[in-house]
Coordinates of C-alpha atoms and ligand atoms in Angstrom, one line a residue:
M1 CA 34.9 -0.3 -18.6
M2 CA 34.5 3.0 -18.7
R3 CA 34.4 4.6 -15.0
T4 CA 35.1 8.6 -15.3
S5 CA 32.1 10.0 -17.1
L6 CA 29.0 7.7 -17.9
L7 CA 26.1 8.0 -20.8
F8 CA 22.6 7.0 -19.9
V9 CA 19.2 7.3 -20.9
S10 CA 16.6 8.8 -18.5
R11 CA 13.2 7.0 -18.3
S12 CA 11.5 10.0 -18.5
C13 CA 12.6 12.1 -21.4
Q14 CA 14.3 9.1 -23.3
A15 CA 17.6 12.1 -23.7
V16 CA 21.2 11.1 -23.2
H17 CA 23.0 12.5 -20.1
R18 CA 26.6 12.7 -19.0
L19 CA 26.6 11.9 -15.4
Q20 CA 29.4 10.9 -12.5
P21 CA 29.7 7.5 -11.8
N22 CA 28.7 7.7 -8.4
T23 CA 25.4 9.3 -9.4
F24 CA 24.4 6.8 -12.3
F25 CA 22.0 4.4 -11.5
S26 CA 21.2 5.6 -7.6
P27 CA 17.3 4.6 -7.1
M28 CA 17.3 7.9 -5.0
S29 CA 16.9 9.6 -8.5
A30 CA 13.6 8.1 -9.5
L31 CA 12.2 9.4 -6.5
S32 CA 10.5 13.1 -6.0
R33 CA 12.0 15.2 -3.5
H34 CA 9.4 14.6 -0.8
Q35 CA 9.6 10.4 -1.3
R36 CA 13.9 10.9 -1.2
I37 CA 13.1 12.7 2.3
T38 CA 10.6 9.9 3.5
V39 CA 13.2 7.1 2.6
L40 CA 16.3 9.2 4.3
R41 CA 14.3 9.4 7.3
N42 CA 13.6 5.8 7.5
S43 CA 16.6 4.6 6.4
S44 CA 18.3 6.7 8.8
T45 CA 16.8 4.4 12.1
H46 CA 18.4 1.7 10.2
S47 CA 21.9 2.9 11.6
C48 CA 20.4 3.2 14.9
E49 CA 20.7 0.3 16.9
A50 CA 18.4 1.8 19.6
D51 CA 15.7 2.3 17.0
R52 CA 15.4 -1.2 15.4
S53 CA 12.2 -2.1 17.5
Y54 CA 8.9 -2.2 15.9
Y55 CA 5.5 -3.1 17.2
I56 CA 2.7 -3.9 14.6
T57 CA -0.8 -4.8 15.8
T58 CA -4.3 -5.5 14.1
P59 CA -7.2 -4.5 15.5
I60 CA -8.5 -7.8 17.9
F61 CA -11.4 -9.5 16.2
Y62 CA -15.1 -9.7 17.5
V63 CA -16.0 -13.6 17.9
N64 CA -19.5 -13.0 17.2
A65 CA -19.2 -14.5 14.1
S66 CA -16.7 -16.8 11.6
P67 CA -13.6 -14.6 10.2
H68 CA -14.3 -13.1 6.5
L69 CA -12.7 -11.4 4.1
G70 CA -12.5 -8.3 5.6
H71 CA -10.5 -9.4 8.9
L72 CA -8.1 -11.2 6.4
Y73 CA -7.6 -8.0 4.6
S74 CA -6.7 -6.3 7.7
A75 CA -4.4 -8.9 9.0
V76 CA -2.4 -9.6 5.7
T77 CA -2.1 -5.5 5.7
A78 CA -0.2 -5.5 8.9
D79 CA 1.5 -9.0 8.0
C80 CA 2.8 -7.3 5.2
V81 CA 4.6 -4.5 7.1
H82 CA 5.8 -6.8 10.0
R83 CA 7.6 -9.0 6.9
Y84 CA 8.9 -5.9 5.4
K85 CA 10.3 -4.8 8.5
L86 CA 12.4 -8.1 9.5
L87 CA 13.7 -8.0 6.0
Q88 CA 15.2 -4.9 6.9
G89 CA 16.8 -6.1 9.9
F90 CA 14.3 -4.6 12.8
N91 CA 13.3 -6.7 15.6
S92 CA 9.8 -6.6 14.6
K93 CA 6.6 -7.7 16.9
F94 CA 3.2 -8.2 15.4
T95 CA 0.3 -9.0 17.5
T96 CA -3.4 -9.9 16.7
G97 CA -6.3 -11.8 18.6
T98 CA -9.7 -11.6 19.5
D99 CA -11.7 -9.3 21.4
E100 CA -14.2 -11.4 23.6
H101 CA -16.4 -9.5 25.8
G102 CA -19.2 -7.4 25.6
L103 CA -22.6 -7.6 24.8
K104 CA -22.6 -8.4 21.6
I105 CA -20.7 -11.6 22.5
Q106 CA -22.7 -12.2 25.4
Q107 CA -25.9 -12.0 23.3
A108 CA -24.3 -14.0 20.1
A109 CA -22.8 -16.9 22.8
E110 CA -26.3 -17.1 24.5
A111 CA -28.3 -17.3 21.1
A112 CA -25.5 -20.4 20.2
G113 CA -26.6 -22.1 24.0
K114 CA -23.1 -22.0 24.9
D115 CA -21.1 -20.8 27.8
P116 CA -19.4 -17.6 26.6
L117 CA -15.8 -18.9 26.9
T118 CA -16.6 -22.0 25.3
F119 CA -18.0 -20.0 22.6
C120 CA -15.5 -17.7 22.3
T121 CA -12.4 -20.5 22.5
D122 CA -14.3 -21.9 19.4
V123 CA -14.4 -18.8 17.4
S124 CA -11.1 -17.5 18.3
E125 CA -9.5 -20.5 16.9
R126 CA -11.2 -20.1 13.7
F127 CA -9.7 -17.1 13.5
K128 CA -6.3 -18.3 14.5
H129 CA -6.6 -21.2 12.0
L130 CA -7.5 -18.8 9.0
F131 CA -4.3 -16.5 10.1
N132 CA -2.3 -20.0 10.2
S133 CA -3.6 -21.1 7.0
C134 CA -3.0 -17.5 5.5
N135 CA 0.8 -17.1 6.7
I136 CA -0.2 -14.5 8.9
S137 CA 2.9 -14.6 11.1
Y138 CA 2.2 -12.9 14.5
T139 CA 4.7 -13.3 17.1
D140 CA 1.7 -12.9 20.1
Y141 CA -2.2 -13.7 19.8
I142 CA -3.6 -12.3 22.4
R143 CA -7.2 -12.8 23.3
T144 CA -9.2 -10.8 26.0
S145 CA -10.4 -13.6 28.4
E146 CA -6.5 -14.5 29.0
Q147 CA -5.5 -13.5 32.5
R148 CA -2.4 -11.3 31.9
H149 CA -5.0 -9.3 30.0
Q150 CA -7.5 -8.8 32.8
Q151 CA -4.7 -7.8 35.0
A152 CA -3.5 -5.1 32.4
V153 CA -6.7 -3.8 32.2
K154 CA -7.8 -3.8 35.9
H155 CA -4.1 -1.6 36.4
F156 CA -4.7 0.8 33.6
W157 CA -8.6 1.4 34.9
S158 CA -6.7 2.3 38.4
V159 CA -4.2 4.3 37.2
L160 CA -6.7 6.6 35.1
C161 CA -8.9 6.9 38.5
D162 CA -6.2 7.0 40.3
K163 CA -5.4 10.2 38.2
G164 CA -9.2 11.6 38.9
L165 CA -10.0 11.1 35.4
I166 CA -12.9 8.5 36.3
Y167 CA -16.1 9.5 38.0
K168 CA -19.5 8.0 38.7
G169 CA -22.4 9.7 36.5
S170 CA -25.9 8.7 34.7
Y171 CA -25.4 7.8 31.1
E172 CA -28.5 8.4 28.8
G173 CA -28.4 8.3 25.4
W174 CA -28.1 5.9 22.4
Y175 CA -26.1 2.6 22.3
S176 CA -25.5 -0.1 19.3
T177 CA -24.9 -2.9 20.6
Q178 CA -23.6 -4.2 17.1
D179 CA -20.8 -1.6 16.9
E180 CA -20.7 -1.6 21.0
S181 CA -21.0 2.2 20.8
F182 CA -22.6 5.0 22.5
L183 CA -24.1 7.8 20.1
T184 CA -25.2 11.3 20.6
A185 CA -28.6 12.3 18.7
L186 CA -26.9 13.9 15.9
Q187 CA -25.2 10.8 15.1
V188 CA -28.7 8.7 14.7
E189 CA -31.4 8.3 12.3
N190 CA -34.8 7.4 11.6
A191 CA -35.5 3.7 9.7
L192 CA -37.4 0.7 9.1
D193 CA -36.4 -2.6 10.3
S194 CA -37.7 -5.8 8.4
S195 CA -40.8 -5.9 9.5
G196 CA -42.1 -2.4 8.9
K197 CA -41.3 -1.1 12.4
E198 CA -39.6 2.2 12.6
I199 CA -36.4 1.9 14.7
K200 CA -33.4 4.7 15.2
V201 CA -30.5 3.5 13.3
S202 CA -26.5 4.7 13.7
L203 CA -25.8 7.3 10.7
E204 CA -22.6 5.9 9.9
S205 CA -22.9 2.0 10.7
G206 CA -26.6 1.9 9.9
H207 CA -26.9 -0.6 12.9
K208 CA -29.9 -0.6 15.4
V209 CA -29.2 1.7 18.2
E210 CA -31.1 1.3 21.5
W211 CA -32.1 4.3 24.3
M212 CA -30.1 3.5 27.5
K213 CA -29.9 5.2 31.0
E214 CA -27.8 3.9 33.5
E215 CA -25.6 5.0 36.4
N216 CA -21.6 4.3 34.9
Y217 CA -18.5 5.1 35.5
M218 CA -17.5 8.0 33.0
F219 CA -14.1 9.0 31.4
R220 CA -13.4 12.9 31.5
L221 CA -12.6 12.9 27.6
S222 CA -14.1 16.5 27.3
A223 CA -10.9 17.3 28.8
F224 CA -8.5 16.2 26.2
R225 CA -9.8 18.1 23.0
S226 CA -6.7 20.3 22.8
Q227 CA -4.2 17.7 23.9
L228 CA -5.8 15.6 21.3
L229 CA -5.5 18.5 18.5
D230 CA -2.3 19.5 19.5
W231 CA -1.0 15.7 19.2
L232 CA -2.4 15.6 15.6
R233 CA -1.4 18.9 14.5
G234 CA 2.3 18.3 15.5
N235 CA 2.4 15.0 13.8
P236 CA 0.4 15.3 10.5
R237 CA 1.6 11.9 9.7
A238 CA 0.0 10.1 13.2
V239 CA -2.9 9.0 11.1
Q240 CA -2.6 7.9 7.2
P241 CA -3.8 8.2 4.4
E242 CA -4.2 12.1 4.9
P243 CA -7.8 11.9 4.6
F244 CA -8.8 9.9 7.6
Y245 CA -6.1 12.4 9.6
H246 CA -8.5 15.4 8.2
A247 CA -11.7 13.2 9.5
V248 CA -10.5 13.1 13.2
L249 CA -9.5 16.8 13.0
R250 CA -13.0 17.2 12.2
W251 CA -14.2 15.2 14.9
L252 CA -12.6 17.2 17.5
Q253 CA -14.4 20.0 15.9
E254 CA -17.5 18.5 17.1
D255 CA -18.7 18.0 20.3
L256 CA -16.8 15.7 22.5
P257 CA -19.1 14.8 25.6
D258 CA -17.1 12.6 28.5
L259 CA -17.5 9.0 27.7
S260 CA -19.3 6.4 29.7
V261 CA -17.0 3.5 30.3
S262 CA -18.6 0.9 32.0
R263 CA -22.0 -0.9 31.9
Q264 CA -24.2 -2.1 35.0
R265 CA -23.2 -5.9 35.3
S266 CA -26.6 -6.5 35.7
R267 CA -26.9 -6.2 32.0
L268 CA -23.4 -7.0 31.0
Q269 CA -21.8 -9.9 32.9
W270 CA -19.3 -11.0 30.4
G271 CA -16.6 -8.4 30.9
I272 CA -14.0 -7.7 33.4
P273 CA -15.4 -6.1 36.6
V274 CA -14.2 -2.6 37.7
P275 CA -11.8 -2.6 40.0
G276 CA -13.6 -2.1 43.7
D277 CA -17.1 -2.1 42.4
A278 CA -18.5 -6.0 41.6
E279 CA -21.8 -3.9 40.3
Q280 CA -20.0 -2.4 37.2
T281 CA -18.4 -4.0 34.5
I282 CA -15.6 -2.4 32.1
Y283 CA -16.7 -1.0 29.0
V284 CA -15.6 -3.4 26.0
W285 CA -14.0 -0.7 24.3
L286 CA -11.6 0.2 26.8
D287 CA -10.9 -3.5 28.0
A288 CA -10.3 -4.3 24.1
L289 CA -7.7 -1.1 23.7
V290 CA -5.5 -1.7 26.3
N291 CA -4.5 -5.4 24.6
Y292 CA -2.1 -3.6 22.9
L293 CA -0.3 -2.6 26.1
T294 CA -0.9 -6.1 27.3
V295 CA 1.3 -7.4 24.4
A296 CA 3.6 -5.3 24.8
G297 CA 4.2 -6.5 28.9
Y298 CA 2.2 -3.5 30.5
P299 CA 2.5 -2.7 33.5
D300 CA 6.0 -4.1 33.9
K301 CA 8.1 -3.5 30.9
H302 CA 6.7 -2.6 28.1
D303 CA 8.6 0.7 27.0
Q304 CA 10.4 -1.1 24.2
W305 CA 7.3 -2.0 22.2
W306 CA 5.1 0.7 23.2
N307 CA 7.4 3.5 22.3
V308 CA 7.5 2.1 18.5
V309 CA 3.8 1.2 18.5
H310 CA 1.6 1.1 15.3
H311 CA -1.9 0.4 15.0
V312 CA -3.6 -0.8 11.5
V313 CA -7.4 -0.4 11.6
G314 CA -10.2 -0.2 9.4
K315 CA -12.1 3.1 8.8
D316 CA -15.0 2.0 10.9
I317 CA -12.8 1.9 14.0
L318 CA -11.0 5.1 13.8
K319 CA -13.0 7.3 15.9
F320 CA -11.7 4.5 18.9
H321 CA -8.5 4.6 18.1
A322 CA -7.7 8.1 17.2
I323 CA -9.8 9.8 19.8
Y324 CA -11.1 7.5 22.8
W325 CA -7.4 5.5 22.6
P326 CA -4.9 8.2 22.8
A327 CA -7.0 10.2 25.7
F328 CA -7.1 7.1 27.6
L329 CA -3.1 6.9 26.9
L330 CA -2.5 10.9 27.7
G331 CA -4.7 10.2 30.8
A332 CA -2.3 7.2 32.2
G333 CA 0.3 9.1 30.8
L334 CA 1.7 7.0 28.2
P335 CA 3.1 7.7 25.0
L336 CA 0.6 8.0 21.9
P337 CA 1.1 5.5 18.9
Q338 CA 3.4 6.4 16.6
V339 CA 1.1 5.7 13.7
I340 CA -2.6 4.8 13.3
Y341 CA -2.7 3.1 9.6
V342 CA -6.1 3.2 8.3
H343 CA -7.9 0.9 5.6
S344 CA -11.6 1.3 3.7
H345 CA -13.7 -2.0 3.3
W346 CA -14.3 -4.4 1.1
T347 CA -18.0 -4.4 -0.4
V348 CA -19.7 -7.2 -2.0
G349 CA -22.6 -5.6 -4.3
G350 CA -21.6 -2.8 -3.1
K351 CA -22.4 -2.9 0.8
K352 CA -19.6 -3.6 3.5
M353 CA -18.9 -7.1 3.9
S354 CA -20.4 -8.2 7.1
K355 CA -22.7 -10.9 8.9
S356 CA -25.5 -8.9 9.2
V357 CA -25.9 -7.9 5.8
G358 CA -25.2 -11.7 5.0
N359 CA -22.6 -10.9 2.0
V360 CA -19.7 -12.3 3.7
V361 CA -16.9 -13.9 1.5
D362 CA -14.8 -16.8 3.5
P363 CA -11.6 -16.2 3.2
L364 CA -10.4 -19.6 3.7
E365 CA -12.2 -21.5 1.1
R366 CA -11.2 -18.4 -1.2
S367 CA -7.8 -19.4 0.0
Q368 CA -8.2 -23.2 -0.9
M369 CA -9.7 -21.9 -4.4
F370 CA -7.1 -19.4 -5.4
T371 CA -4.4 -20.3 -2.9
T372 CA -3.0 -18.7 0.3
D373 CA -0.5 -16.4 -1.8
G374 CA -3.0 -15.4 -4.3
M375 CA -5.5 -14.3 -2.0
R376 CA -2.8 -12.2 -0.2
Y377 CA -1.6 -10.9 -3.5
F378 CA -4.9 -9.8 -4.8
L379 CA -6.0 -8.2 -1.5
L380 CA -3.1 -6.1 -1.4
R381 CA -2.6 -5.0 -5.0
Q382 CA -6.3 -4.4 -5.6
G383 CA -6.8 -3.2 -1.8
V384 CA -6.3 0.8 -1.7
P385 CA -6.9 2.2 1.8
E386 CA -8.3 5.3 0.8
S387 CA -11.5 3.7 -0.7
D388 CA -13.8 0.8 -0.6
C389 CA -13.3 -2.2 -3.0
D390 CA -15.8 -4.3 -4.5
Y391 CA -15.0 -8.2 -4.4
T392 CA -15.6 -10.8 -7.1
D393 CA -14.1 -13.9 -7.6
N394 CA -13.4 -12.9 -11.6
K395 CA -11.8 -9.9 -10.6
V396 CA -9.1 -12.3 -8.5
I397 CA -8.9 -14.7 -11.4
K398 CA -8.2 -12.1 -14.0
L399 CA -5.5 -10.2 -12.1
L400 CA -3.5 -13.3 -10.6
N401 CA -3.7 -15.1 -14.2
A402 CA -2.5 -12.0 -15.5
E403 CA 0.1 -10.8 -13.3
L404 CA 1.1 -14.2 -10.8
A405 CA 1.0 -16.7 -13.7
D406 CA 1.3 -15.1 -17.0
S407 CA 3.6 -12.1 -16.4
L408 CA 6.1 -13.2 -13.4
G409 CA 5.4 -17.1 -13.8
G410 CA 6.1 -17.0 -17.5
L411 CA 9.3 -14.6 -17.3
L412 CA 10.8 -17.3 -14.8
N413 CA 9.7 -19.9 -16.8
R414 CA 11.5 -18.4 -20.3
C415 CA 14.6 -17.5 -18.1
T416 CA 15.5 -20.9 -16.6
A417 CA 13.8 -23.6 -19.3
P418 CA 16.8 -25.6 -20.3
A419 CA 16.3 -25.1 -24.1
L420 CA 18.0 -21.6 -23.2
N421 CA 19.9 -22.3 -20.3
P422 CA 21.2 -26.2 -21.0
A423 CA 23.7 -25.9 -18.1
Q424 CA 21.1 -24.8 -15.3
V425 CA 23.5 -22.1 -14.1
Y426 CA 23.4 -18.5 -13.2
P427 CA 25.0 -17.2 -16.6
F428 CA 27.7 -14.8 -16.7
F429 CA 27.2 -11.2 -17.5
C430 CA 29.6 -9.7 -20.5
P431 CA 30.1 -6.2 -19.8
Q432 CA 31.0 -5.3 -23.7
S433 CA 27.6 -6.8 -24.7
F434 CA 25.9 -4.6 -22.3
P435 CA 28.1 -1.7 -22.1
R436 CA 27.4 1.5 -19.9
E437 CA 27.6 3.4 -22.9
Q438 CA 25.2 2.7 -25.7
E439 CA 27.5 0.8 -28.3
G440 CA 26.5 -3.0 -27.5
R441 CA 23.5 -4.8 -28.7
A442 CA 21.0 -3.2 -25.8
V443 CA 18.7 -0.6 -26.7
V444 CA 17.2 2.8 -25.6
E445 CA 14.5 0.6 -23.8
D446 CA 17.1 -1.7 -22.3
Y447 CA 18.6 0.7 -20.3
N448 CA 15.3 2.6 -19.2
M449 CA 14.5 -1.2 -17.6
L450 CA 17.6 -1.3 -15.8
D451 CA 16.9 2.0 -14.3
A452 CA 13.4 1.2 -13.4
V453 CA 14.6 -1.7 -11.4
R454 CA 17.2 -0.3 -9.8
S455 CA 15.2 2.6 -8.6
L456 CA 12.5 -0.2 -7.7
P457 CA 13.8 -0.8 -4.3
A458 CA 13.3 2.5 -3.0
V459 CA 9.8 2.7 -4.7
V460 CA 8.8 -0.3 -3.2
E461 CA 10.5 0.6 0.1
L462 CA 8.5 3.9 0.4
H463 CA 4.9 2.4 -0.6
Y464 CA 5.6 -0.7 2.4
E465 CA 6.3 2.3 4.9
S466 CA 3.1 4.1 4.0
M467 CA 1.0 0.9 3.9
H468 CA 0.4 1.4 0.2
A469 CA 1.3 -2.2 -0.8
Y470 CA -0.9 -1.5 -4.3
K471 CA 1.3 1.0 -5.5
A472 CA 4.5 -1.3 -4.5
L473 CA 3.2 -4.1 -6.5
E474 CA 2.0 -1.5 -9.3
A475 CA 5.4 -0.8 -9.6
I476 CA 7.0 -4.5 -9.5
A477 CA 4.2 -5.3 -11.8
A478 CA 5.2 -2.5 -14.3
C479 CA 9.0 -3.8 -13.9
V480 CA 8.0 -7.4 -14.7
R481 CA 6.3 -6.4 -17.7
K482 CA 9.3 -4.5 -18.8
T483 CA 11.5 -7.3 -18.3
N484 CA 9.4 -9.5 -20.2
G485 CA 9.5 -7.2 -23.1
F486 CA 13.4 -6.9 -23.1
V487 CA 13.4 -10.9 -23.3
Q488 CA 10.9 -10.7 -26.1
R489 CA 12.9 -7.7 -27.9
H490 CA 15.7 -9.9 -28.0
A491 CA 14.3 -12.9 -28.5
P492 CA 17.4 -15.0 -27.2
W493 CA 15.9 -18.5 -28.5
K494 CA 16.8 -17.1 -32.0
L495 CA 20.4 -16.4 -31.3
D496 CA 23.0 -19.1 -32.8
R497 CA 24.8 -20.8 -29.8
R498 CA 27.9 -21.3 -31.9
D499 CA 28.8 -18.2 -32.4
S500 CA 30.6 -17.1 -29.2
E501 CA 29.7 -13.5 -29.3
D502 CA 25.6 -14.5 -29.8
Q503 CA 26.4 -16.8 -26.8
R504 CA 28.1 -14.3 -24.6
W505 CA 25.0 -11.9 -25.6
L506 CA 22.6 -14.9 -24.8
D507 CA 24.1 -15.4 -21.2
T508 CA 23.9 -11.7 -20.9
I509 CA 20.1 -11.2 -21.8
I510 CA 19.6 -14.0 -19.2
H511 CA 21.9 -12.8 -16.3
V512 CA 20.3 -9.7 -16.5
S513 CA 16.6 -11.1 -16.6
L514 CA 17.6 -13.2 -13.8
E515 CA 19.0 -10.6 -11.4
C516 CA 15.7 -8.7 -12.4
L517 CA 13.7 -12.1 -10.8
R518 CA 16.0 -12.0 -8.0
T519 CA 15.0 -8.2 -7.2
Y520 CA 11.2 -8.9 -7.7
G521 CA 11.4 -12.5 -5.7
T522 CA 13.0 -10.5 -2.6
L523 CA 10.6 -7.4 -2.9
L524 CA 8.0 -9.6 -2.9
Q525 CA 8.5 -11.6 0.2
P526 CA 6.5 -9.7 2.4
I527 CA 3.3 -10.1 -0.1
V528 CA 3.4 -13.7 -1.3
P529 CA 6.1 -15.5 1.1
G530 CA 5.5 -18.8 -0.5
I531 CA 6.2 -17.8 -4.1
S532 CA 8.9 -15.7 -3.3
N533 CA 10.6 -18.4 -2.1
K534 CA 9.8 -20.8 -4.6
L535 CA 11.2 -18.0 -7.1
L536 CA 14.2 -17.5 -5.2
S537 CA 14.9 -21.4 -4.8
R538 CA 14.8 -21.6 -8.5
L539 CA 17.5 -18.7 -9.0
G540 CA 19.7 -20.7 -6.3
V541 CA 19.6 -17.7 -3.8
R542 CA 19.9 -18.9 -0.6
P543 CA 18.1 -18.0 2.5
G544 CA 20.6 -15.9 3.8
E545 CA 20.5 -13.9 0.7
R546 CA 17.2 -12.8 0.7
R547 CA 17.0 -9.4 3.2
W548 CA 16.3 -6.2 1.8
A549 CA 20.0 -5.0 1.7
D550 CA 21.0 -7.9 -0.2
V551 CA 19.3 -6.8 -3.3
N552 CA 21.8 -5.1 -4.7
F553 CA 20.9 -5.0 -8.4
L554 CA 23.0 -6.2 -11.1
P555 CA 26.5 -5.6 -9.8
R556 CA 28.3 -6.3 -12.8
Y557 CA 27.0 -3.7 -14.5
Q558 CA 28.8 -1.5 -12.4
G559 CA 31.9 -3.5 -12.4
M560 CA 31.6 -5.0 -9.2
D561 CA 31.3 -8.8 -8.3
C562 CA 28.0 -10.7 -8.6
P563 CA 27.9 -13.8 -6.2
F564 CA 25.7 -15.5 -8.2
E565 CA 27.2 -15.6 -11.8
G566 CA 28.5 -19.4 -12.4
R567 CA 26.3 -20.9 -9.5
A568 CA 23.6 -24.0 -9.9
L569 CA 20.5 -23.0 -10.2
G570 CA 18.1 -24.5 -7.8
S571 CA 15.9 -27.6 -8.7
D572 CA 12.6 -27.1 -10.7
C573 CA 9.4 -27.3 -8.9
G574 CA 7.2 -26.7 -11.3
V575 CA 5.2 -23.9 -12.3
L576 CA 5.7 -20.9 -9.8
F577 CA 1.5 -19.9 -10.4
R578 CA -0.6 -22.1 -12.0
R579 CA -3.6 -20.5 -13.9
L580 CA -6.7 -20.4 -12.3
E581 CA -10.0 -21.6 -14.5
S582 CA -13.0 -20.2 -14.7
P583 CA -15.5 -21.5 -17.1
N584 CA -17.3 -17.9 -18.0
L585 CA -13.5 -16.4 -18.4
D586 CA -12.1 -19.4 -20.4
K587 CA -15.3 -19.1 -22.9
Q588 CA -14.5 -15.3 -23.4
K589 CA -11.0 -15.4 -23.9
P590 CA -9.2 -18.7 -24.1
K591 CA -5.9 -18.5 -23.2
K592 CA -2.8 -20.6 -23.8
T593 CA -0.7 -21.8 -20.8
K594 CA 3.0 -20.6 -20.7
T595 CA 4.2 -20.7 -16.9
K596 CA 5.4 -24.7 -17.2
I597 CA 8.9 -24.4 -16.4
S598 CA 10.4 -26.4 -19.0
K599 CA 12.0 -29.7 -18.1
Ligands
MSP601 N1 -13.3 -5.6 18.0 C1 -13.2 -4.4 17.4 C2 -11.5 -4.1 17.4 C3 -11.2 -3.4 18.6 S1 -9.5 -3.2 18.4 C4 -8.9 -2.9 19.9 C5 -13.3 -4.9 16.2 N2 -13.7 -5.9 15.6 S2 -14.4 -6.5 14.3 O1 -14.0 -7.8 14.0 O2 -15.5 -6.1 13.9 O3 -13.4 -5.9 12.9 C6 -11.7 -5.7 13.3 C7 -11.3 -5.1 11.8 O4 -11.9 -6.0 10.7 C8 -11.4 -3.9 11.5 O5 -10.4 -3.5 11.1 C9 -12.6 -3.7 10.7 O6 -12.5 -2.7 9.9 C10 -12.0 -4.5 9.8 N3 -13.3 -5.1 8.9 C11 -14.5 -5.7 9.3 N4 -15.3 -5.9 8.1 C12 -14.5 -5.6 7.1 C13 -14.6 -5.1 5.7 N5 -16.0 -5.7 5.1 N6 -13.6 -4.8 5.0 C14 -12.3 -4.8 5.3 N7 -12.1 -4.7 6.5 C15 -13.4 -4.7 7.5 O7 -14.2 -4.0 15.3

C-alpha cells in the first residue's frame, strides 16, 4: 500500500490531487469553513466529561383532543436528537407529556361530561400510547396534574413573588381560549363565524377571541425587554432556524406589556391555585412552561439538566418559549435555554392540521398503514423546519417506496444475496483491486463515492445538531444512490468466480458496499431505529458496534484492520422495507418488487 503520497479524485472538480496521507479522506474536507467550526465546537464537548449531559424537551400536549400527526412530528423531531446524542455517548434526558390545566381543557371535559382528571387521564394515555407505538424513547413523561409539578409551579411562583415581579392588577383585553393567550388590539381582526355573525379572531391563529376584564396577578414582563434583547444578541443561535430568531427580535421591538399570570377561580377551577390566594388560579402557560423544570428536578437539584436544556417547539408557540419563558427564568434567577429549536406546521389542503379545522391525520392509523419507521422517516425527510409542509398519503407511499424499499432495501438485498455471497460472510477487501491510486478496476466515480461516504458522518452530524434531519436524510439518500450506482456499474454477478482475480474484485465490491450499508445503518438509527437494527443485524454488526464512533468507514482502504472481515452475516429476516401499495400509484406506474432478500 502506498503511504508517502496519495492520489485522489476530488468529488467536486474531478481533478486528480496529490495529498499527504493524513489529509486524505478527511470527513472534514467535505464541509465549508463554517460547518467545520460547528462540528469542531460540538465535538470538542465530547472529550469533556462534565459536558456530557444533554436535556431535550418536546412541548407538552393539550389533552382537549386526540393526538394528530403534527403532534407526532414535534415528538419525532426531539426523539431523533435524543437518540443521536445517545449514540454520541451523551447522557441524554428526553421529556414529553401532557398539558392538562386551563379553560380549554376545563371546557372540553365539561363537553365530554367527565370530571377533568378522568378526562385528562384518558387523553394523556392516548398520547403515551402513540409515543410508545412510534418508538419515542422519552425518559420521563410529565402530566401537569401530577403532585411533583404542582409543587414546582408553586415554588416558582413564590420565587417570582418574593422578587417583587408579580403584582395584583386589573387586566382588560382580548383572550383566546383555544390558544390560551392574551392579545392586544393590534393582534385581532374582524371575522364572521359559521352562522355569519361578526366576531373577533386572533390574527395569528384565526381562533376566536373574547373580551375579558378581571382582577388578576400581573408579571412585570415589560421590565425584561432589554435583558431579553441582550440574551438574543449575545446568543444568535439561541433560537433556530434563523428566520425564527429574527421574528423574536422583531416581536421585542413591539409593545411588551406586563402579562396577566392568573385567572379568577370563579372562571377557571381546573388549575393550580395561586399560593396564598384561593380566589385565583395560575395562568396555564406559566404552569405548563414550568414542566421543563419539574422534570429536571426543580426546585431541589435541577442544575445538571437545567444548564443543558434544549426545547423543540412548533412556530405557533414560539412567543411563549422565546419571550415569556426566558423572562420568567430571568426573573427567577435561572439559566436560559441553550437552544429553542422551532419547526413549522403540517398542513392538509394548505391549512394547518388541527381539530378545529377538521383536517387532522391520525398518526396511529398511518403508522399502522405505513409502519412506524416509515412514518418517522417520512416526517423527518419531508418536514422542513423553516416552512410548512402539506401532507398526502401518496407522498408517503412514493417517498418510502423509492428510498427505503427500492434504494436502501434493494442495495442490502443485492449485496447479501446468497447468489453473490454463498458463504454468507462479510467478504475480504483486496487493496490491489481497489488501490488508493487509480490503477485497479475502480473508476473515478468509485473514488468519488468513497469520499462522499467517508464525509457522510460529519455532514449528518452537522444536520442532526441543527435539527435539520431532512438534510441529513437527503445526504444519506444521495450516498445510497451512489452505492447502488457502484454495484450496477461493476455488475459483480457477471464476474467469473473461477478466476481468482475476478473473485477478489467481487469480494471487494461487496465489502465496500457492505461498509457503505453499515455506515448508513449506523447513521439512520435516530430516524428509523427498527430498520437500522434489521439492517445492522443482517450485516452481523453487534449491538456494541453501533455507536457514532464505531462508523469508521472502510478501514481496510487506509491499511487498517476491519473487524467485520470474514465474520458471518446475520440471519436473513426478509425484506428490509416492504413496498407500499396504492391502487392509484400502481395503475400509473407498475414497478417490479426488488426488495425481497433472496434466500
Ligand atoms: N400545550 C401547549 C404547549 C405547552 S409547552 C410548555 C401546546 N400544545 S399543542 O398540543 O397545541 O401543541 C403541541 C405541539 O404540537 C406544538 O409544538 C405545536 O406546534 C405542535 N403542533 C400542533 N399542530 C401542528 C401541526 N399541524 N403541525 C406541526 N406541529 C403542530 O401548544
